[in-house]
């Protein structure tokens, strides 16, 4: 049982993906399952969590379609969950969607592109807090992307205010690899978040974290970030994810994930079982 708990599939013909305007040119196209299934199989990955890449219902609908399609086309993939977008600033609409079985098909979590939101304190807004309470009641975790430094600073307080809500820190908060002073702040912030028992973190997106450009130094930085997360959270509160197709070589699974997988391979068998599947199974309620 091995899960990639953070994989993206998108189609600019289906949703706007405004952030692509500032992204590397190779990402400015649709990414479909057939481009990554062979790489997943080669690494023994048999479960997926597709994660939203646009704050629209259209993006979520596309992922739900693909969650139905992938197990039919790739029998080696046993289950596919979706971390969907919900209009968290509209708790009335969130309540309606949570009670709509079709709208929630394959949904195992919720995310909003907080790092792109004009309000850096979006998750602290009163109306959003009411939506988060509904997610907690429904047993759905909240993924938080690219949190360092703005969101990571207040996530411990948010977690304390919503003790029944599982907060999933994507990409370990995006540690600023190559910036020693900023890394000290990141380590302190991550430790504070880990003190909240309802917080977990994804070992994902590290291949594109921070300003570091030297390959050897980046590999050392990734290993150090993973070891700090291990000390803070323990393997039982860490999840593996690739962040594919976002990678140093866009669309290349190896450059997205293999350094992380190689370092995780040095951990104990029990730790690997947790990070590569067990934690995702628990966090996403056995539906991923």
Coordinates of C-alpha atoms in Angstrom, one line a residue:
X1 CA 0.0 0.0 0.0
X2 CA 1.7 3.1 -1.3
X3 CA 0.1 6.5 -1.8
X4 CA 1.1 9.7 -3.7
X5 CA -0.9 12.1 -1.5
X6 CA -0.2 15.2 -3.6
X7 CA -0.6 14.9 -7.4
X8 CA -2.0 17.5 -9.8
X9 CA -3.9 17.1 -13.0
X10 CA -5.3 20.1 -14.8
X11 CA -6.7 21.4 -18.1
X12 CA -6.6 25.2 -18.9
X13 CA -9.6 24.5 -21.2
X14 CA -11.6 23.6 -18.2
X15 CA -10.6 26.3 -15.6
X16 CA -8.6 29.5 -15.6
X17 CA -5.5 28.6 -13.5
X18 CA -4.5 32.2 -13.3
X19 CA -1.3 31.3 -11.5
X20 CA 0.0 29.7 -14.7
X21 CA 0.8 33.2 -16.0
X22 CA 3.8 33.3 -13.7
X23 CA 4.7 29.6 -14.0
X24 CA 7.4 28.1 -16.2
X25 CA 6.3 27.8 -19.8
X26 CA 6.3 23.9 -19.9
X27 CA 3.4 23.9 -17.3
X28 CA 1.2 26.0 -19.6
X29 CA -0.8 23.0 -20.9
X30 CA -3.1 20.2 -19.8
X31 CA -1.6 17.4 -17.8
X32 CA -3.5 14.0 -18.0
X33 CA -3.2 10.7 -16.1
X34 CA -1.6 8.8 -19.0
X35 CA 1.5 11.0 -18.7
X36 CA 2.3 9.8 -15.1
X37 CA 0.7 6.3 -14.7
X38 CA 3.8 4.4 -15.8
X39 CA 6.0 6.4 -13.4
X40 CA 3.6 5.7 -10.6
X41 CA 3.6 2.0 -11.3
X42 CA 7.4 1.8 -11.4
X43 CA 7.4 3.2 -7.9
X44 CA 4.8 0.8 -6.6
X45 CA 2.2 3.6 -6.0
X46 CA -1.3 2.2 -5.9
X47 CA -3.3 5.1 -4.5
X48 CA -3.6 8.8 -5.3
X49 CA -4.8 12.0 -3.9
X50 CA -5.5 14.6 -6.6
X51 CA -5.1 18.1 -5.3
X52 CA -6.9 21.2 -6.6
X53 CA -4.9 23.7 -8.6
X54 CA -7.6 26.4 -9.0
X55 CA -10.2 27.9 -6.7
X56 CA -13.1 26.9 -9.0
X57 CA -15.7 24.2 -9.0
X58 CA -14.7 23.5 -12.6
X59 CA -11.2 22.3 -11.5
X60 CA -12.8 20.2 -8.8
X61 CA -15.2 18.6 -11.3
X62 CA -12.3 17.7 -13.6
X63 CA -10.5 15.9 -10.8
X64 CA -13.7 14.1 -9.8
X65 CA -14.1 12.9 -13.4
X66 CA -10.4 11.7 -13.4
X67 CA -10.9 10.0 -10.1
X68 CA -13.6 7.9 -11.6
X69 CA -11.6 7.3 -14.8
X70 CA -8.1 6.4 -13.5
X71 CA -8.9 3.1 -11.7
X72 CA -10.7 1.9 -14.9
X73 CA -7.7 2.7 -17.0
X74 CA -5.0 1.7 -14.5
X75 CA -6.0 -1.4 -12.5
X76 CA -2.9 -1.0 -10.4
X77 CA -4.4 2.2 -8.9
X78 CA -6.9 1.0 -6.3
X79 CA -8.3 4.3 -5.1
X80 CA -8.2 8.0 -6.0
X81 CA -9.3 10.8 -3.7
X82 CA -9.7 14.4 -4.4
X83 CA -8.7 17.4 -2.3
X84 CA -11.3 19.8 -3.6
X85 CA -11.9 23.5 -3.6
X86 CA -14.9 24.8 -1.6
X87 CA -16.0 28.5 -1.3
X88 CA -14.8 28.8 2.3
X89 CA -15.7 32.5 2.4
X90 CA -19.4 31.4 2.0
X91 CA -20.2 29.1 4.8
X92 CA -23.8 28.8 3.6
X93 CA -22.7 27.4 0.3
X94 CA -20.2 25.2 2.0
X95 CA -23.0 23.6 4.0
X96 CA -25.0 23.0 0.9
X97 CA -22.1 21.4 -1.0
X98 CA -21.2 19.2 2.0
X99 CA -24.7 17.8 2.0
X100 CA -24.7 17.2 -1.8
X101 CA -23.4 13.6 -2.5
X102 CA -22.7 14.4 -6.1
X103 CA -20.7 17.5 -5.2
X104 CA -18.7 15.5 -2.7
X105 CA -18.0 12.4 -4.8
X106 CA -14.4 11.2 -4.2
X107 CA -13.7 14.3 -2.0
X108 CA -11.4 13.5 0.9
X109 CA -10.2 17.0 1.7
X110 CA -10.5 20.7 1.0
X111 CA -8.0 23.3 -0.1
X112 CA -7.9 27.0 -1.0
X113 CA -4.9 28.7 -2.8
X114 CA -4.2 30.8 0.3
X115 CA -0.8 31.8 -0.9
X116 CA -2.4 33.4 -4.0
X117 CA -5.2 35.0 -2.1
X118 CA -5.0 38.8 -1.8
X119 CA -5.8 38.4 1.9
X120 CA -2.8 36.7 3.6
X121 CA -5.1 36.2 6.6
X122 CA -7.9 34.5 4.6
X123 CA -8.0 31.5 6.9
X124 CA -8.4 33.8 9.9
X125 CA -11.6 35.5 8.7
X126 CA -14.7 34.8 10.8
X127 CA -16.8 33.5 7.9
X128 CA -14.0 31.1 6.9
X129 CA -13.8 29.9 10.4
X130 CA -17.4 28.9 10.3
X131 CA -16.7 26.9 7.1
X132 CA -13.7 25.3 8.8
X133 CA -16.0 24.2 11.7
X134 CA -18.2 22.5 9.1
X135 CA -15.2 20.7 7.6
X136 CA -14.3 19.4 11.0
X137 CA -17.9 18.2 11.6
X138 CA -17.8 16.4 8.2
X139 CA -14.4 14.8 9.0
X140 CA -12.7 16.5 6.1
X141 CA -9.1 17.8 6.5
X142 CA -7.9 21.2 5.3
X143 CA -4.8 21.3 3.1
X144 CA -2.7 24.5 3.3
X145 CA -0.3 25.2 0.4
X146 CA 3.1 27.0 0.3
X147 CA 2.6 28.3 3.8
X148 CA 6.0 29.9 4.7
X149 CA 6.1 32.5 6.0
X150 CA 2.7 34.1 6.2
X151 CA 0.3 31.2 6.9
X152 CA 2.8 29.1 8.8
X153 CA 3.1 31.9 11.3
X154 CA -0.6 31.6 12.4
X155 CA -1.4 28.0 11.6
X156 CA -0.6 26.8 15.2
X157 CA -3.3 29.2 16.5
X158 CA -5.7 28.1 13.8
X159 CA -5.2 24.5 14.7
X160 CA -5.7 25.2 18.4
X161 CA -9.0 27.0 17.6
X162 CA -10.3 24.0 15.6
X163 CA -9.0 21.0 17.5
X164 CA -11.3 18.6 15.6
X165 CA -10.0 19.8 12.2
X166 CA -7.0 18.1 10.7
X167 CA -4.7 20.6 9.1
X168 CA -2.5 19.3 6.4
X169 CA 0.6 21.4 5.7
X170 CA 1.5 20.9 2.1
X171 CA 5.2 20.7 1.0
X172 CA 6.4 21.1 4.6
X173 CA 5.4 24.7 4.3
X174 CA 7.9 25.2 1.4
X175 CA 11.2 25.4 3.4
X176 CA 13.5 28.2 1.9
X177 CA 16.3 25.9 0.9
X178 CA 19.5 27.8 0.4
X179 CA 18.6 30.7 2.7
X180 CA 20.1 29.9 6.1
X181 CA 18.5 32.7 8.1
X182 CA 15.0 32.0 6.7
X183 CA 15.5 28.3 7.3
X184 CA 16.0 28.9 11.0
X185 CA 12.7 30.7 11.1
X186 CA 11.0 27.9 9.1
X187 CA 12.3 25.3 11.5
X188 CA 11.0 27.2 14.5
X189 CA 7.6 27.7 12.8
X190 CA 7.3 24.0 11.8
X191 CA 8.1 23.0 15.4
X192 CA 5.3 25.2 16.7
X193 CA 2.8 23.8 14.3
X194 CA 3.9 20.2 15.1
X195 CA 3.1 20.9 18.7
X196 CA -0.6 20.9 17.7
X197 CA -1.8 17.2 17.6
X198 CA -4.3 17.9 14.8
X199 CA -1.6 19.0 12.4
X200 CA 0.2 16.8 9.8
X201 CA 2.6 17.6 7.0
X202 CA 3.3 16.4 3.5
X203 CA 6.8 15.6 2.3
X204 CA 6.1 17.0 -1.1
X205 CA 7.1 19.9 -3.3
X206 CA 10.6 20.0 -1.9
X207 CA 12.3 19.7 -5.3
X208 CA 11.2 23.2 -6.1
X209 CA 11.5 24.8 -2.7
X210 CA 13.7 27.9 -2.0
X211 CA 16.4 29.6 -3.9
X212 CA 19.0 26.8 -3.8
X213 CA 20.3 25.9 -7.3
X214 CA 23.3 23.7 -6.6
X215 CA 22.1 20.1 -7.0
X216 CA 24.3 18.6 -4.3
X217 CA 23.4 21.4 -1.8
X218 CA 19.7 21.0 -2.7
X219 CA 19.9 17.2 -2.0
X220 CA 21.4 18.0 1.4
X221 CA 18.8 20.6 2.1
X222 CA 15.9 18.2 1.2
X223 CA 17.4 15.6 3.5
X224 CA 17.8 18.1 6.3
X225 CA 14.2 19.4 5.9
X226 CA 12.9 15.8 6.0
X227 CA 14.9 15.0 9.1
X228 CA 13.6 18.1 10.9
X229 CA 10.0 17.2 10.0
X230 CA 10.7 13.7 11.3
X231 CA 11.8 15.1 14.6
X232 CA 8.9 17.5 14.8
X233 CA 6.0 15.3 13.7
X234 CA 7.2 11.8 13.8
X235 CA 6.6 9.6 10.7
X236 CA 3.1 8.9 11.8
X237 CA 2.1 12.5 11.0
X238 CA 3.9 12.8 7.7
X239 CA 2.7 11.9 4.2
X240 CA 4.6 11.5 0.9
X241 CA 3.5 13.4 -2.2
X242 CA 5.2 14.2 -5.5
X243 CA 3.6 17.6 -6.4
X244 CA 3.7 16.3 -10.0
X245 CA 3.8 17.8 -12.7
X246 CA 5.5 20.7 -10.8
X247 CA 9.2 19.8 -10.8
X248 CA 12.6 21.1 -11.8
X249 CA 11.9 19.3 -15.1
X250 CA 8.2 20.0 -15.5
X251 CA 6.2 16.8 -15.9
X252 CA 9.2 14.6 -14.9
X253 CA 8.1 12.4 -12.0
X254 CA 11.7 11.4 -11.1
X255 CA 12.9 15.0 -10.7
X256 CA 9.7 15.8 -8.6
X257 CA 9.9 12.9 -6.2
X258 CA 12.9 10.6 -6.3
X259 CA 15.2 12.5 -4.0
X260 CA 12.5 12.5 -1.3
X261 CA 11.7 8.8 -1.9
X262 CA 15.4 8.0 -1.7
X263 CA 15.8 9.7 1.7
X264 CA 12.6 8.2 3.0
X265 CA 14.1 4.8 2.1
X266 CA 16.7 5.2 4.8
X267 CA 14.0 5.3 7.5
X268 CA 12.8 2.2 9.3
X269 CA 10.2 0.0 7.7
X270 CA 7.5 1.1 10.1
X271 CA 8.3 4.8 9.4
X272 CA 8.2 4.2 5.6
X273 CA 4.9 2.4 6.0
X274 CA 3.4 5.5 7.7
X275 CA 4.8 8.2 5.4
X276 CA 4.2 6.2 2.2
X277 CA 0.6 5.1 3.0
X278 CA -0.5 4.8 6.6
X279 CA -0.8 8.5 7.4
X280 CA -2.6 9.3 4.2
X281 CA -5.0 6.4 4.8
X282 CA -5.8 7.8 8.3
X283 CA -5.9 11.5 7.3
X284 CA -8.1 11.0 4.2
X285 CA -10.3 8.5 6.0
X286 CA -9.3 5.4 4.1
X287 CA -10.6 6.8 0.9
X288 CA -7.3 7.5 -0.7

